[in-house]
């Protein structure tokens, strides 16, 4: 499975992995929370700060013009990465949370003033739940929740009926707790045929799926840079041009205007209309570097195949142990596994694994209502990236056995 990508060479690019934690080999399996950064990205940022830094779109001087061109080039690069028709349909945000809040504000203002319900699903991250809850409350609209089935997939039995009167359908591409990858092309088609505007949360899917927004034909697709080898503080909001054109701005201030009087302001065209304030130029350039690095190392499709094989390898080993319950058993899963262990609290598991040098996530994964549905206090989650290998899996399985011995299984 490593024929196509030289994983050992890739690991060397992630200097942080080359250290001991509590005297043990570091086994980093918290990639669904955030990924580590390759030297290629770190050096690009370092070079930018050392030699190129200035404010974007604010000066006639050389440094400002130069960095503004780089910033805009990344917009084009992102558009290509997700196959958007026009780079103008790429809005830079500070992350998925910021993008979804922007939509819950601006799109709701455009669509929900008179009527209309919002539909989300039972597997949403809080970032794709609370902003819509607030919007529903603001306009006095109904917030509906599409249920899930026992294996952790969306239950589409009554989907069309539930869509009656829905103006906004907001749904995750992949669940950060269950791992389920939703068939968003099909969901999009049905939702749009019923007249809803579609919003997809790609925070989890972007690093493991080739995303083609034109093929999906969605209205909005949102993700963060930091889960795809780029720095924190930058995110992407893809939006269909016609809708971005009509939507009111979210944040207001500098850089998003064309003319300002004390009485009134004319806004800039999109995407600038949605990029108020000094933009996160270092972070955007870091995102560009991350996308370039992924391409250089084989591309998302190859990354996904490798990471998914790791997940399958891990789940096969995990299933050999007693008292394990894996949450999320869809045939179409992204590179993460959530599980619980009989009579052992996930936080105890996390603590003992940490002692073994292993970084996993324990908790409700910002999806508390879903955790309640699963009837567990929390889960343990291991999530894979391109620098993980079979040694990580061995170390994790050994760690889990240590937990079991400790609790006298
Ligand atoms: C991480 C995550 C978010 C939030 O992303 P931020 O970068 O924290 O804004 C939203 N949705 C899903 C599915 C996620 O995994």
CSV table of C-alpha atoms and ligand atoms in Angstrom, one decimal:
chain,number,residue,atom,x,y,z
A,1,UNK,CA,0.0,0.0,0.0
A,2,UNK,CA,3.0,2.3,0.2
A,3,UNK,CA,4.0,1.6,-3.4
A,4,UNK,CA,2.8,4.9,-4.7
A,5,UNK,CA,3.7,7.2,-1.9
A,6,UNK,CA,7.0,7.0,0.1
A,7,UNK,CA,5.5,7.3,3.6
A,8,UNK,CA,8.9,7.1,5.3
A,9,UNK,CA,10.1,10.1,3.3
A,10,UNK,CA,6.9,12.0,4.1
A,11,UNK,CA,7.3,11.4,7.8
A,12,UNK,CA,10.7,13.0,7.7
A,13,UNK,CA,9.0,16.2,6.5
A,14,UNK,CA,7.1,16.4,9.7
A,15,UNK,CA,9.8,17.2,12.2
A,16,UNK,CA,7.4,17.3,15.1
A,17,UNK,CA,6.8,13.5,14.8
A,18,UNK,CA,10.4,12.8,15.4
A,19,UNK,CA,10.3,13.2,19.2
A,20,UNK,CA,9.5,11.2,22.3
A,21,UNK,CA,6.5,12.0,24.5
A,22,UNK,CA,6.7,10.8,28.1
A,23,UNK,CA,9.6,8.7,27.0
A,24,UNK,CA,7.7,6.9,24.2
A,25,UNK,CA,7.6,7.3,20.5
A,26,UNK,CA,5.1,9.9,19.5
A,27,UNK,CA,2.0,8.4,17.9
A,28,UNK,CA,-0.1,11.3,16.6
A,29,UNK,CA,-3.6,10.1,15.7
A,30,UNK,CA,-5.6,13.3,16.4
A,31,UNK,CA,-5.6,14.4,12.8
A,32,UNK,CA,-9.4,15.0,12.6
A,33,UNK,CA,-8.9,17.8,15.2
A,34,UNK,CA,-5.9,19.2,13.4
A,35,UNK,CA,-3.0,18.0,11.2
A,36,UNK,CA,0.7,18.6,11.6
A,37,UNK,CA,2.5,20.8,9.0
A,38,UNK,CA,5.2,19.7,6.7
A,39,UNK,CA,8.5,21.6,6.5
A,40,UNK,CA,7.4,22.8,3.0
A,41,UNK,CA,4.6,24.8,4.5
A,42,UNK,CA,6.6,26.0,7.5
A,43,UNK,CA,9.4,27.2,5.3
A,44,UNK,CA,7.0,29.0,2.9
A,45,UNK,CA,5.5,30.9,5.9
A,46,UNK,CA,9.0,31.5,7.3
A,47,UNK,CA,10.2,32.9,4.0
A,48,UNK,CA,7.1,35.0,3.6
A,49,UNK,CA,7.5,36.6,7.1
A,50,UNK,CA,11.2,37.0,6.6
A,51,UNK,CA,11.2,38.5,3.2
A,52,UNK,CA,7.8,39.4,1.8
A,53,UNK,CA,5.4,40.4,4.5
A,54,UNK,CA,3.2,43.5,4.0
A,55,UNK,CA,-0.6,44.3,4.1
A,56,UNK,CA,-2.7,42.9,1.3
A,57,UNK,CA,-4.7,45.2,-1.1
A,58,UNK,CA,-3.7,48.3,0.7
A,59,UNK,CA,-0.6,49.8,-0.8
A,60,UNK,CA,1.0,50.9,-4.0
A,61,UNK,CA,4.4,49.9,-2.7
A,62,UNK,CA,6.3,47.0,-4.0
A,63,UNK,CA,5.9,44.6,-1.0
A,64,UNK,CA,2.2,45.2,-0.7
A,65,UNK,CA,1.6,44.6,-4.4
A,66,UNK,CA,3.7,41.6,-4.4
A,67,UNK,CA,2.0,39.9,-1.5
A,68,UNK,CA,-1.4,40.9,-2.8
A,69,UNK,CA,-0.6,39.0,-6.0
A,70,UNK,CA,0.4,36.0,-4.0
A,71,UNK,CA,-2.8,36.2,-1.9
A,72,UNK,CA,-4.9,36.3,-5.1
A,73,UNK,CA,-2.9,33.5,-6.6
A,74,UNK,CA,-3.9,31.2,-3.7
A,75,UNK,CA,-7.6,32.1,-4.4
A,76,UNK,CA,-7.1,30.7,-7.9
A,77,UNK,CA,-5.3,27.7,-6.5
A,78,UNK,CA,-8.1,26.9,-4.1
A,79,UNK,CA,-10.7,27.3,-6.9
A,80,UNK,CA,-8.8,24.8,-9.0
A,81,UNK,CA,-8.4,22.4,-6.0
A,82,UNK,CA,-12.2,22.2,-5.6
A,83,UNK,CA,-13.0,22.9,-9.3
A,84,UNK,CA,-14.9,26.2,-8.7
A,85,UNK,CA,-15.9,28.0,-11.9
A,86,UNK,CA,-14.4,31.3,-10.9
A,87,UNK,CA,-11.8,32.3,-8.2
A,88,UNK,CA,-14.2,35.0,-7.2
A,89,UNK,CA,-16.4,32.3,-5.7
A,90,UNK,CA,-13.7,31.6,-3.1
A,91,UNK,CA,-14.0,33.7,0.1
A,92,UNK,CA,-11.2,33.5,2.6
A,93,UNK,CA,-12.4,33.2,6.2
A,94,UNK,CA,-10.7,32.3,9.4
A,95,UNK,CA,-12.0,28.7,9.3
A,96,UNK,CA,-15.0,26.5,9.0
A,97,UNK,CA,-16.7,28.0,12.0
A,98,UNK,CA,-16.3,31.5,10.7
A,99,UNK,CA,-17.6,30.4,7.2
A,100,UNK,CA,-20.7,28.7,8.7
A,101,UNK,CA,-21.5,31.7,10.9
A,102,UNK,CA,-21.1,34.0,7.9
A,103,UNK,CA,-23.7,31.8,6.0
A,104,UNK,CA,-26.0,31.5,9.0
A,105,UNK,CA,-26.1,35.3,9.1
A,106,UNK,CA,-26.0,36.4,5.5
A,107,UNK,CA,-27.9,33.6,3.9
A,108,UNK,CA,-30.6,33.7,6.5
A,109,UNK,CA,-30.9,37.4,6.0
A,110,UNK,CA,-31.4,36.8,2.3
A,111,UNK,CA,-33.7,33.8,2.5
A,112,UNK,CA,-35.6,33.6,5.8
A,113,UNK,CA,-37.1,37.0,6.4
A,114,UNK,CA,-40.6,36.0,5.2
A,115,UNK,CA,-40.7,32.2,5.7
A,116,UNK,CA,-38.8,29.0,5.3
A,117,UNK,CA,-37.4,26.3,7.6
A,118,UNK,CA,-33.7,25.2,8.1
A,119,UNK,CA,-32.8,21.6,7.9
A,120,UNK,CA,-29.6,20.2,9.4
A,121,UNK,CA,-28.7,16.6,10.3
A,122,UNK,CA,-28.2,14.6,13.5
A,123,UNK,CA,-24.5,14.2,12.8
A,124,UNK,CA,-23.5,17.9,12.6
A,125,UNK,CA,-20.6,19.4,14.4
A,126,UNK,CA,-21.6,22.2,16.8
A,127,UNK,CA,-20.3,24.7,14.2
A,128,UNK,CA,-23.0,23.6,11.7
A,129,UNK,CA,-25.7,23.5,14.4
A,130,UNK,CA,-25.5,26.4,16.8
A,131,UNK,CA,-25.3,29.2,14.1
A,132,UNK,CA,-28.4,27.8,12.4
A,133,UNK,CA,-30.2,27.4,15.8
A,134,UNK,CA,-29.4,31.1,16.4
A,135,UNK,CA,-30.6,32.1,12.9
A,136,UNK,CA,-33.9,30.1,13.4
A,137,UNK,CA,-34.5,31.9,16.7
A,138,UNK,CA,-33.7,35.3,15.1
A,139,UNK,CA,-36.2,34.9,12.4
A,140,UNK,CA,-38.7,32.7,14.3
A,141,UNK,CA,-38.2,29.8,11.9
A,142,UNK,CA,-38.2,26.1,12.4
A,143,UNK,CA,-34.9,24.1,12.7
A,144,UNK,CA,-35.4,20.5,11.6
A,145,UNK,CA,-33.0,17.7,12.1
A,146,UNK,CA,-32.6,14.8,9.6
A,147,UNK,CA,-32.2,11.6,11.7
A,148,UNK,CA,-29.6,8.9,11.4
A,149,UNK,CA,-29.9,5.1,11.3
A,150,UNK,CA,-28.3,2.5,13.5
A,151,UNK,CA,-25.1,2.2,11.4
A,152,UNK,CA,-24.5,5.9,11.5
A,153,UNK,CA,-25.7,6.9,8.1
A,154,UNK,CA,-28.3,9.6,7.4
A,155,UNK,CA,-31.8,8.1,7.4
A,156,UNK,CA,-33.3,9.3,4.1
A,157,UNK,CA,-36.7,7.6,4.5
A,158,UNK,CA,-38.6,10.8,4.7
A,159,UNK,CA,-36.0,13.2,3.3
A,160,UNK,CA,-38.3,14.7,0.6
A,161,UNK,CA,-41.1,15.2,3.0
A,162,UNK,CA,-38.8,16.7,5.6
A,163,UNK,CA,-37.6,19.1,2.9
A,164,UNK,CA,-41.1,20.6,2.5
A,165,UNK,CA,-40.7,24.3,3.0
A,166,UNK,CA,-37.0,24.1,3.7
A,167,UNK,CA,-35.0,27.1,2.4
A,168,UNK,CA,-31.6,26.1,3.7
A,169,UNK,CA,-30.2,22.6,4.0
A,170,UNK,CA,-26.9,22.5,5.9
A,171,UNK,CA,-25.1,19.1,6.1
A,172,UNK,CA,-21.7,17.8,6.8
A,173,UNK,CA,-19.8,16.0,4.0
A,174,UNK,CA,-18.2,13.7,6.5
A,175,UNK,CA,-19.0,13.2,10.2
A,176,UNK,CA,-16.1,14.0,12.6
A,177,UNK,CA,-17.5,11.5,15.1
A,178,UNK,CA,-18.9,8.6,13.0
A,179,UNK,CA,-16.6,8.9,10.0
A,180,UNK,CA,-19.6,8.5,7.7
A,181,UNK,CA,-19.1,10.1,4.3
A,182,UNK,CA,-22.4,11.4,3.1
A,183,UNK,CA,-23.4,11.2,-0.6
A,184,UNK,CA,-23.6,14.9,-0.9
A,185,UNK,CA,-24.1,14.9,-4.6
A,186,UNK,CA,-27.3,12.9,-4.2
A,187,UNK,CA,-28.4,14.9,-1.1
A,188,UNK,CA,-27.7,18.1,-3.0
A,189,UNK,CA,-29.7,17.0,-6.0
A,190,UNK,CA,-32.8,16.1,-3.9
A,191,UNK,CA,-32.6,19.2,-1.7
A,192,UNK,CA,-32.2,21.5,-4.7
A,193,UNK,CA,-35.1,19.9,-6.5
A,194,UNK,CA,-37.2,20.8,-3.5
A,195,UNK,CA,-36.0,24.4,-3.7
A,196,UNK,CA,-33.5,24.5,-0.8
A,197,UNK,CA,-30.1,26.3,-0.9
A,198,UNK,CA,-27.4,23.8,0.0
A,199,UNK,CA,-24.5,24.3,2.5
A,200,UNK,CA,-21.9,21.6,3.0
A,201,UNK,CA,-19.4,21.4,5.9
A,202,UNK,CA,-16.3,20.0,4.4
A,203,UNK,CA,-14.0,20.5,7.4
A,204,UNK,CA,-13.5,16.7,7.8
A,205,UNK,CA,-13.9,15.6,4.2
A,206,UNK,CA,-11.5,18.1,2.5
A,207,UNK,CA,-8.3,16.2,3.5
A,208,UNK,CA,-9.6,12.8,2.4
A,209,UNK,CA,-11.9,13.4,-0.6
A,210,UNK,CA,-11.5,14.9,-4.0
A,211,UNK,CA,-14.0,17.7,-3.8
A,212,UNK,CA,-15.5,19.0,-7.1
A,213,UNK,CA,-18.1,21.6,-6.3
A,214,UNK,CA,-19.3,21.8,-9.8
A,215,UNK,CA,-19.9,18.1,-10.0
A,216,UNK,CA,-21.7,18.2,-6.7
A,217,UNK,CA,-23.5,21.3,-7.9
A,218,UNK,CA,-23.8,22.6,-4.4
A,219,UNK,CA,-24.4,26.3,-3.5
A,220,UNK,CA,-21.9,26.4,-0.6
A,221,UNK,CA,-18.9,24.3,0.6
A,222,UNK,CA,-16.9,25.3,3.6
A,223,UNK,CA,-13.6,24.1,5.1
A,224,UNK,CA,-10.6,25.0,7.3
A,225,UNK,CA,-7.0,25.0,6.3
A,226,UNK,CA,-5.6,23.5,9.5
A,227,UNK,CA,-7.1,20.1,8.9
A,228,UNK,CA,-5.4,19.8,5.6
A,229,UNK,CA,-1.7,20.5,6.5
A,230,UNK,CA,-2.1,24.3,6.4
A,231,UNK,CA,-1.9,26.7,9.4
A,232,UNK,CA,-4.8,27.7,11.7
A,233,UNK,CA,-6.6,31.0,11.1
A,234,UNK,CA,-7.5,30.4,7.5
A,235,UNK,CA,-10.6,28.8,5.9
A,236,UNK,CA,-12.5,28.7,2.7
A,237,UNK,CA,-16.0,29.5,1.9
A,238,UNK,CA,-17.0,28.5,-1.7
A,239,UNK,CA,-20.2,30.1,-2.8
A,240,UNK,CA,-22.2,30.1,-6.0
A,241,UNK,CA,-21.6,33.5,-7.5
A,242,UNK,CA,-25.3,34.4,-8.0
A,243,UNK,CA,-25.9,33.9,-4.3
A,244,UNK,CA,-22.8,35.7,-3.1
A,245,UNK,CA,-23.9,38.6,-5.3
A,246,UNK,CA,-27.3,38.8,-3.5
A,247,UNK,CA,-26.1,38.1,0.1
A,248,UNK,CA,-25.6,41.0,2.5
A,249,UNK,CA,-22.1,41.2,4.1
A,250,UNK,CA,-21.5,39.6,7.5
A,251,UNK,CA,-18.6,41.5,9.0
A,252,UNK,CA,-18.2,45.1,7.9
A,253,UNK,CA,-15.3,47.5,8.0
A,254,UNK,CA,-12.2,48.1,5.9
A,255,UNK,CA,-11.5,46.4,2.5
A,256,UNK,CA,-15.1,45.3,1.9
A,257,UNK,CA,-16.4,48.6,0.5
A,258,UNK,CA,-16.4,50.7,-2.7
A,259,UNK,CA,-17.5,54.0,-1.3
A,260,UNK,CA,-18.2,55.2,2.2
A,261,UNK,CA,-20.2,58.2,3.4
A,262,UNK,CA,-21.3,58.9,6.9
A,263,UNK,CA,-24.9,58.3,5.8
A,264,UNK,CA,-24.4,55.2,3.6
A,265,UNK,CA,-21.9,52.7,2.2
A,266,UNK,CA,-21.6,50.9,-1.0
A,267,UNK,CA,-20.1,47.5,-0.7
A,268,UNK,CA,-17.3,46.0,-2.8
A,269,UNK,CA,-18.1,43.1,-5.1
A,270,UNK,CA,-17.8,39.6,-3.8
A,271,UNK,CA,-15.5,38.0,-2.6
A,272,UNK,CA,-14.1,41.3,-1.1
A,273,UNK,CA,-17.5,42.1,0.3
A,274,UNK,CA,-17.1,39.2,2.7
A,275,UNK,CA,-13.4,39.8,3.6
A,276,UNK,CA,-13.6,42.8,5.9
A,277,UNK,CA,-10.4,43.8,7.7
A,278,UNK,CA,-6.8,43.0,7.1
A,279,UNK,CA,-6.9,39.4,5.8
A,280,UNK,CA,-4.8,36.5,7.2
A,281,UNK,CA,-2.2,36.7,4.5
A,282,UNK,CA,0.4,34.5,6.1
A,283,UNK,CA,-2.2,31.8,6.7
A,284,UNK,CA,-3.6,32.1,3.2
A,285,UNK,CA,-0.1,31.7,1.7
A,286,UNK,CA,0.4,28.7,4.1
A,287,UNK,CA,-2.8,27.2,2.7
A,288,UNK,CA,-1.5,27.7,-0.9
A,289,UNK,CA,1.7,25.9,0.1
A,290,UNK,CA,-0.2,23.0,1.7
A,291,UNK,CA,-2.2,22.4,-1.4
A,292,UNK,CA,0.9,22.6,-3.6
A,293,UNK,CA,2.6,20.1,-1.2
A,294,UNK,CA,-0.3,17.7,-1.4
A,295,UNK,CA,-0.1,17.8,-5.2
A,296,UNK,CA,3.6,17.2,-5.2
A,297,UNK,CA,3.2,14.2,-2.9
A,298,UNK,CA,0.6,12.4,-5.1
A,299,UNK,CA,-2.7,14.2,-4.5
A,300,UNK,CA,-5.7,13.7,-2.3
A,301,UNK,CA,-6.9,10.6,-4.0
A,302,UNK,CA,-3.8,8.7,-3.2
A,303,UNK,CA,-3.7,10.2,0.3
A,304,UNK,CA,-7.2,9.0,0.8
A,305,UNK,CA,-6.6,5.5,-0.4
A,306,UNK,CA,-3.6,5.1,1.9
A,307,UNK,CA,-5.3,6.6,5.0
A,308,UNK,CA,-8.5,4.5,4.4
A,309,UNK,CA,-6.4,1.4,4.3
A,310,UNK,CA,-4.8,2.4,7.6
A,311,UNK,CA,-8.3,2.8,9.1
A,312,UNK,CA,-9.4,-0.6,7.9
A,313,UNK,CA,-6.2,-2.2,9.2
A,314,UNK,CA,-6.9,-0.5,12.6
A,315,UNK,CA,-10.5,-1.5,12.8
A,316,UNK,CA,-9.7,-5.1,11.9
A,317,UNK,CA,-7.2,-5.2,14.8
A,318,UNK,CA,-9.6,-3.4,17.1
A,319,UNK,CA,-12.4,-5.8,16.4
A,320,UNK,CA,-10.2,-8.7,17.6
A,321,UNK,CA,-10.3,-7.2,21.2
A,322,UNK,CA,-13.0,-7.8,23.7
A,323,UNK,CA,-15.5,-5.2,24.9
A,324,UNK,CA,-15.0,-2.8,22.0
A,325,UNK,CA,-17.8,-1.0,20.3
A,326,UNK,CA,-17.1,1.0,17.1
A,327,UNK,CA,-19.5,3.9,16.5
A,328,UNK,CA,-20.2,4.5,12.9
A,329,UNK,CA,-20.3,1.5,10.6
A,330,UNK,CA,-21.1,3.0,7.2
A,331,UNK,CA,-19.5,1.3,4.2
A,332,UNK,CA,-18.4,4.7,3.2
A,333,UNK,CA,-16.2,6.1,5.9
A,334,UNK,CA,-13.4,8.6,6.1
A,335,UNK,CA,-10.1,8.0,7.8
A,336,UNK,CA,-11.2,8.0,11.4
A,337,UNK,CA,-12.6,5.5,14.0
A,338,UNK,CA,-14.6,6.3,17.1
A,339,UNK,CA,-15.1,3.6,19.7
A,340,UNK,CA,-16.0,2.9,23.3
A,341,UNK,CA,-14.7,0.3,25.7
A,342,UNK,CA,-17.0,-1.6,28.0
A,343,UNK,CA,-17.0,-0.3,31.6
A,344,UNK,CA,-14.1,2.1,30.9
A,345,UNK,CA,-14.6,5.9,30.6
A,346,UNK,CA,-13.1,7.3,27.4
A,347,UNK,CA,-11.2,9.9,29.4
A,348,UNK,CA,-9.4,7.2,31.4
A,349,UNK,CA,-8.6,5.6,28.0
A,350,UNK,CA,-7.2,8.9,26.7
A,351,UNK,CA,-5.1,9.4,29.8
A,352,UNK,CA,-3.5,5.9,29.7
A,353,UNK,CA,-2.9,6.2,26.0
A,354,UNK,CA,-1.2,9.5,26.5
A,355,UNK,CA,1.1,7.8,28.9
A,356,UNK,CA,2.0,5.5,26.0
A,357,UNK,CA,2.9,8.5,23.8
A,358,UNK,CA,-0.4,8.3,21.9
A,359,UNK,CA,-2.4,11.3,21.0
A,360,UNK,CA,-6.1,10.5,20.3
A,361,UNK,CA,-9.2,12.5,21.0
A,362,UNK,CA,-11.7,11.7,23.7
A,363,UNK,CA,-14.9,13.6,24.3
A,364,UNK,CA,-18.1,14.4,22.5
A,365,UNK,CA,-16.1,15.8,19.5
A,366,UNK,CA,-18.2,19.0,19.3
A,367,UNK,CA,-21.3,16.9,18.6
A,368,UNK,CA,-22.9,16.6,21.9
A,369,UNK,CA,-26.5,15.8,20.7
A,370,UNK,CA,-25.1,13.0,18.5
A,371,UNK,CA,-23.1,11.6,21.5
A,372,UNK,CA,-26.5,11.5,23.4
A,373,UNK,CA,-28.1,9.7,20.6
A,374,UNK,CA,-25.4,7.1,20.7
A,375,UNK,CA,-26.1,6.8,24.5
A,376,UNK,CA,-22.5,7.1,25.5
A,377,UNK,CA,-20.8,9.8,27.6
A,378,UNK,CA,-18.0,10.3,25.1
A,379,UNK,CA,-16.0,8.3,22.6
A,380,UNK,CA,-12.3,7.7,21.8
A,381,UNK,CA,-11.3,8.7,18.3
A,382,UNK,CA,-8.3,7.8,16.3
A,383,UNK,CA,-7.9,9.7,13.0
A,384,UNK,CA,-5.3,9.2,10.3
A,385,UNK,CA,-3.2,11.4,8.1
A,386,UNK,CA,-0.7,10.6,5.3
A,387,UNK,CA,2.3,10.5,7.8
A,388,UNK,CA,0.8,7.7,9.9
A,389,UNK,CA,1.9,4.1,9.4
A,390,UNK,CA,1.4,0.5,10.6
A,391,UNK,CA,3.7,1.2,13.5
A,392,UNK,CA,1.2,3.8,14.8
A,393,UNK,CA,-1.5,1.2,14.6
A,394,UNK,CA,0.6,-1.4,16.5
A,395,UNK,CA,1.4,1.2,19.2
A,396,UNK,CA,-2.3,2.1,19.5
A,397,UNK,CA,-3.4,-1.5,19.7
A,398,UNK,CA,-0.7,-2.2,22.3
A,399,UNK,CA,-1.9,0.9,24.2
A,400,UNK,CA,-5.5,-0.3,24.2
A,401,UNK,CA,-4.3,-3.6,25.6
A,402,UNK,CA,-2.5,-1.7,28.3
A,403,UNK,CA,-5.8,0.0,29.2
A,404,UNK,CA,-7.6,-3.3,29.3
A,405,UNK,CA,-4.9,-4.8,31.6
A,406,UNK,CA,-5.1,-1.8,33.8
A,407,UNK,CA,-8.8,-2.3,34.2
A,408,UNK,CA,-8.4,-6.0,34.7
A,409,UNK,CA,-10.3,-7.1,31.6
B,1,LIG,C1,-13.3,20.7,12.8
B,1,LIG,C2,-14.7,20.7,12.3
B,1,LIG,C3,-15.4,21.9,12.2
B,1,LIG,C4,-14.9,23.2,12.8
B,1,LIG,O1,-13.7,23.6,12.2
B,1,LIG,P1,-12.9,24.8,12.8
B,1,LIG,O2,-11.6,24.8,12.1
B,1,LIG,O3,-12.7,24.5,14.3
B,1,LIG,O4,-13.6,26.1,12.6
B,1,LIG,C5,-16.7,21.9,11.7
B,1,LIG,N1,-17.2,20.7,11.2
B,1,LIG,C6,-16.5,19.6,11.2
B,1,LIG,C7,-17.1,18.3,10.6
B,1,LIG,C8,-15.2,19.5,11.8
B,1,LIG,O5,-14.6,18.4,11.8
